[in-house]
mmCIF file of C-alpha atoms in Angstrom:
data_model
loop_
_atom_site.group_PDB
_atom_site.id
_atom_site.type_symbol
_atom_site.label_atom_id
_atom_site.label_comp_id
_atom_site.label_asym_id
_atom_site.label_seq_id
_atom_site.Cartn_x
_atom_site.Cartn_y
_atom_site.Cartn_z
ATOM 1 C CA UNK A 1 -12.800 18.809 17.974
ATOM 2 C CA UNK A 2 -13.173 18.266 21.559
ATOM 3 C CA UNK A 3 -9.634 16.766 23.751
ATOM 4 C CA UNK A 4 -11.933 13.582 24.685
ATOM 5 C CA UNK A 5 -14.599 13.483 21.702
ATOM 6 C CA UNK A 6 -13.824 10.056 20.103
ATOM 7 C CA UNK A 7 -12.100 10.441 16.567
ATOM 8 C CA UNK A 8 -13.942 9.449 13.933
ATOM 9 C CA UNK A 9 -12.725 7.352 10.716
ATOM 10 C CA UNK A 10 -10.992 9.282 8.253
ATOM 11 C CA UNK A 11 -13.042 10.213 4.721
ATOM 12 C CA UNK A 12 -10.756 10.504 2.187
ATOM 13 C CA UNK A 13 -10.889 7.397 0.048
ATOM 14 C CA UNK A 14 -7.832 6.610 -2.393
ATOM 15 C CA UNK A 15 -8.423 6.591 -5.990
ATOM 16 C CA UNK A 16 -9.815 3.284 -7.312
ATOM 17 C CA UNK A 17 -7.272 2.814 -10.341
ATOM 18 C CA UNK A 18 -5.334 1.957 -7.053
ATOM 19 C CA UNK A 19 -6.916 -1.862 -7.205
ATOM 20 C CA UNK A 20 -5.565 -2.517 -10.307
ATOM 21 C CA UNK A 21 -2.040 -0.960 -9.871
ATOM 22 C CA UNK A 22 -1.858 -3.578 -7.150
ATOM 23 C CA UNK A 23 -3.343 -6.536 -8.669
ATOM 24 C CA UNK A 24 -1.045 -5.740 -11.689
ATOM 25 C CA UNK A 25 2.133 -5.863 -9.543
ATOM 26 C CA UNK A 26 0.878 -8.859 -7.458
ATOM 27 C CA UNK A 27 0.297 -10.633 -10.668
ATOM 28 C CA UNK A 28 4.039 -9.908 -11.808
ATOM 29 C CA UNK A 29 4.882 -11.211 -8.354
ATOM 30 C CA UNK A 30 3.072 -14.326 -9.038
ATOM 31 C CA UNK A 31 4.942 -14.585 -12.569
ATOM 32 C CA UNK A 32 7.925 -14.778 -10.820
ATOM 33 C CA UNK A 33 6.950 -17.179 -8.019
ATOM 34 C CA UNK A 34 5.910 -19.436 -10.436
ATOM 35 C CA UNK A 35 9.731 -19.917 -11.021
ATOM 36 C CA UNK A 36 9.351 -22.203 -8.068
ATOM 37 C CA UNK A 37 7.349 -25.131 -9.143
ATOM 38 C CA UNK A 38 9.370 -25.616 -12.709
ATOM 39 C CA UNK A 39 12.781 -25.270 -10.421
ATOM 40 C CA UNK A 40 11.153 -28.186 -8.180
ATOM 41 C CA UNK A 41 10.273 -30.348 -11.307
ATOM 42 C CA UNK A 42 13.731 -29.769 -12.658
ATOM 43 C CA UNK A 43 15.453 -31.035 -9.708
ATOM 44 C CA UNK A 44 13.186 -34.181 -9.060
ATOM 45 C CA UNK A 45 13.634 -35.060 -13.056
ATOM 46 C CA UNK A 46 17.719 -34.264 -12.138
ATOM 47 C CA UNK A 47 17.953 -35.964 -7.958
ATOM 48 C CA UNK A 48 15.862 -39.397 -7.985
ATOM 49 C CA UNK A 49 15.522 -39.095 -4.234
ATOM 50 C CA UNK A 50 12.873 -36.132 -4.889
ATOM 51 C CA UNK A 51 9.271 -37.782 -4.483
ATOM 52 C CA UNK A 52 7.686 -35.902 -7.660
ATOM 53 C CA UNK A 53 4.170 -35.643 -5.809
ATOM 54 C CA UNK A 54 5.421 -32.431 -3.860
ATOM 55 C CA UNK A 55 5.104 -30.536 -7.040
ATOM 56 C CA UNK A 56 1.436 -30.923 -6.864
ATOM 57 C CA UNK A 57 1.814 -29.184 -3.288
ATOM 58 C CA UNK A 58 3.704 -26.795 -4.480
ATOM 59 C CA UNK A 59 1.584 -25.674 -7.397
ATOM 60 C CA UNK A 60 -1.363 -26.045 -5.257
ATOM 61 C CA UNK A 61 0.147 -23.628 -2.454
ATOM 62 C CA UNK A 62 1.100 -21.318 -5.701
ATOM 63 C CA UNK A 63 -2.683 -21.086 -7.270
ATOM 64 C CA UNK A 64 -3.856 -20.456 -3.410
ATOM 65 C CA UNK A 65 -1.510 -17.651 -2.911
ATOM 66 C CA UNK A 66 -2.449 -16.040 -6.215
ATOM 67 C CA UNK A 67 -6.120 -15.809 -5.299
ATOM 68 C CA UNK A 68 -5.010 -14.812 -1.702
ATOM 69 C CA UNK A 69 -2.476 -11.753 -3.144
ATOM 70 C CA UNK A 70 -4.207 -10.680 -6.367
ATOM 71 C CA UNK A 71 -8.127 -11.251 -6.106
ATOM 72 C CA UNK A 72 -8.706 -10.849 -2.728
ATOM 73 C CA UNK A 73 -6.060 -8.793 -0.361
ATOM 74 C CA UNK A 74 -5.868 -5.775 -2.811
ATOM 75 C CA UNK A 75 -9.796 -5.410 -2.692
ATOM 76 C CA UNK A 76 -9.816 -5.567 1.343
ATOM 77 C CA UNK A 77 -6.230 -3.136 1.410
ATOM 78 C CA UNK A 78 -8.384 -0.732 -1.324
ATOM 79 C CA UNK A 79 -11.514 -0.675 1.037
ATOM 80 C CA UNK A 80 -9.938 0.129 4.170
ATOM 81 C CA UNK A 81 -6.753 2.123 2.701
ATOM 82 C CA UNK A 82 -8.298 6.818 4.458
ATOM 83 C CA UNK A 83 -6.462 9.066 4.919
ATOM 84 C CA UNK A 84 -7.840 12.816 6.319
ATOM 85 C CA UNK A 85 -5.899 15.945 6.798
ATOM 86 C CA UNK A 86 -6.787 18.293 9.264
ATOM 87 C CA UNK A 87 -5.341 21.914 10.183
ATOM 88 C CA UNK A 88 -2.393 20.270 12.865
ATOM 89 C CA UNK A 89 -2.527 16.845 11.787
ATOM 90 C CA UNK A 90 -2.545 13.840 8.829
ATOM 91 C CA UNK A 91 -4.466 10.370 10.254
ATOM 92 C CA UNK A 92 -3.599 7.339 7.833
ATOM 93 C CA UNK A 93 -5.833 4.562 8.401
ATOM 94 C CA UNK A 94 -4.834 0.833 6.899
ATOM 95 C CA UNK A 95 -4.539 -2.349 6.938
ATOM 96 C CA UNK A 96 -6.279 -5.700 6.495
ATOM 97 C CA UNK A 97 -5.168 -8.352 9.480
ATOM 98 C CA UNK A 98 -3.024 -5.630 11.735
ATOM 99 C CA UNK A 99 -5.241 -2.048 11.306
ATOM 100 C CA UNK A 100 -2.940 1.314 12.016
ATOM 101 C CA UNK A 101 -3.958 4.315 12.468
ATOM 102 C CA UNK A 102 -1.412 6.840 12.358
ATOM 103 C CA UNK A 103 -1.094 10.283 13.456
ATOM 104 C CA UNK A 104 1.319 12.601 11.849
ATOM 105 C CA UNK A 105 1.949 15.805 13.282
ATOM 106 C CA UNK A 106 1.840 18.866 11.018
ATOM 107 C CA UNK A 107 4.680 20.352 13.260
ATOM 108 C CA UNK A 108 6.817 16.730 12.584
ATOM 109 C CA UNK A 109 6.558 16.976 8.592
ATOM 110 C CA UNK A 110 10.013 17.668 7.551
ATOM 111 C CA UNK A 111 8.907 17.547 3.497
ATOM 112 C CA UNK A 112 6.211 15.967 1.089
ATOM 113 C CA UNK A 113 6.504 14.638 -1.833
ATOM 114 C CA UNK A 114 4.677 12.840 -4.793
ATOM 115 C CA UNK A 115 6.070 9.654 -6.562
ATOM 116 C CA UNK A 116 5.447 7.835 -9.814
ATOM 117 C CA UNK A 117 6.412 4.060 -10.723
ATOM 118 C CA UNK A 118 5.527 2.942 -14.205
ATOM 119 C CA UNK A 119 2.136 1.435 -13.170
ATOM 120 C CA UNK A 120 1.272 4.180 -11.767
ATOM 121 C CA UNK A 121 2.004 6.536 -13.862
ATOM 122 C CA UNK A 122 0.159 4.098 -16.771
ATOM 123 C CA UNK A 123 -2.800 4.889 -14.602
ATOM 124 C CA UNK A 124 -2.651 8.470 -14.077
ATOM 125 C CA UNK A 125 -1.742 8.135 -10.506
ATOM 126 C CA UNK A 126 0.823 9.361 -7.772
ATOM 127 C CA UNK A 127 1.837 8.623 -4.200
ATOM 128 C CA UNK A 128 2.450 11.279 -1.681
ATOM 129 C CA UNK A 129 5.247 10.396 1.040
ATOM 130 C CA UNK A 130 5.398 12.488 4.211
ATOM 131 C CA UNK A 131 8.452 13.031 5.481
ATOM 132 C CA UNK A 132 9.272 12.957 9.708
ATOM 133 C CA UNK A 133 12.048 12.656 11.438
ATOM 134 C CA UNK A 134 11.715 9.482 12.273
ATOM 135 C CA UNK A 135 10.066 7.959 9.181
ATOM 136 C CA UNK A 136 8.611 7.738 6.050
ATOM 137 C CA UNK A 137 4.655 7.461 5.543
ATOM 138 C CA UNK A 138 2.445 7.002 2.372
ATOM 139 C CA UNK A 139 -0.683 7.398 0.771
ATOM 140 C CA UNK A 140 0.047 5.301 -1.970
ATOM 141 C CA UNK A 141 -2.315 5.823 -4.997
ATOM 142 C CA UNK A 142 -4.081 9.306 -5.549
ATOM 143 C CA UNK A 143 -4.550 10.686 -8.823
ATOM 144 C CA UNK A 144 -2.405 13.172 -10.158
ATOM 145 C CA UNK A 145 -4.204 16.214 -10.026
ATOM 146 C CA UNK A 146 -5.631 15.615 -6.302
ATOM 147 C CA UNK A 147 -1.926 13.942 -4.945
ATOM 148 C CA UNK A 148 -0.024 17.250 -6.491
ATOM 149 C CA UNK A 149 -2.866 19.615 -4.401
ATOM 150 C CA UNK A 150 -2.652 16.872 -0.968
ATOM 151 C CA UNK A 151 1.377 17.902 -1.822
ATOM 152 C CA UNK A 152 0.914 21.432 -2.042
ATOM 153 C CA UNK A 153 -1.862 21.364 1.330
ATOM 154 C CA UNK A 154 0.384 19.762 3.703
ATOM 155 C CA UNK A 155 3.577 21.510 2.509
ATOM 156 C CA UNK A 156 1.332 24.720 2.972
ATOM 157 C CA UNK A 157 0.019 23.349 6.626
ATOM 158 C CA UNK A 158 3.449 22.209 7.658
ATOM 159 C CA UNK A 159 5.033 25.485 7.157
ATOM 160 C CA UNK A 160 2.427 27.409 8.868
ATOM 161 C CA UNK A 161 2.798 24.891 12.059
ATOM 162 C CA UNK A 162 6.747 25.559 12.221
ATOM 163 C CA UNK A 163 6.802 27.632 15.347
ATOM 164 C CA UNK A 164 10.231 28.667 14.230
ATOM 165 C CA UNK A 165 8.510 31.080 11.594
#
């Protein structure tokens, strides 16, 4: 690639199981925001000086949210959500409102790693953190097979940039 050829958008797609991992944790999110609502209705029933008609706000602002966080935001996150890994370099691309695009450095990867929660691991997936210096970065849902070999690549790629070898 050229110095001043414009980059183009990174190819690698995460795995699709990856939607519903996310919609399954948003919904347990939800779950446990609906704590809210019944906590409101318990104190107006217990303080008279609570108007009861907030509830309907709240529950309102609680059904709009759970559209917002488990229909719609993990389908936009899912479609945007490449990664691509080059020879000297990993670009991460993300984001729904605020879009990064992050450059990582073979020569800056300290270690990589894969990672399994429950859910994913339910669904046959993995994450793959890449260690720098300064931080921590993710491609969160791969499957198993492919997130072990993206691993073994950059581990592989990293130690061949180390000019200390």
């Amino acid at each position: 690639m050229n110095e001043y050829e414009p980059r183009t958008v990174p190819d690698q797609k995460i795995a699709p199981g990856a939607l519903t991992v996310w919609r399954i944790a948003s919904l347990i999110e939800l779950l446990l925001f609906a704590l809210v609502p019944f906590a409101y209705w318990w104190l107006s029933a217990t303080f008279a000086f609570l108007p009861f008609w907030i509830i309907f706000l709240i529950i309102g602002a609680w059904v709009l949210y759970g559209v917002f966080n488990v229909i719609l935001l993990p389908k936009w996150q899912w479609k945007r959500w490449r990664y691509k890994i080059y020879e000297n370099e990993i670009e991460l691309l993300y984001g729904v409102l605020v879009i990064r695009r992050v450059i990582i450095p073979m020569i800056r990867v300290q270690h990589v790693d894969t990672e399994q929660g429950p859910l994913l691991r339910k669904y046959g997936l993995s994450s793959v953190k890449i260690s720098t210096a300064a931080t921590v970065h993710e491609i969160p849902a791969l499957e198993e097979s492919k997130a072990d070999y993206v691993r073994d690549h950059i581990a592989r790629l990293a130690r061949e940039a180390d000019p200390d070898e």
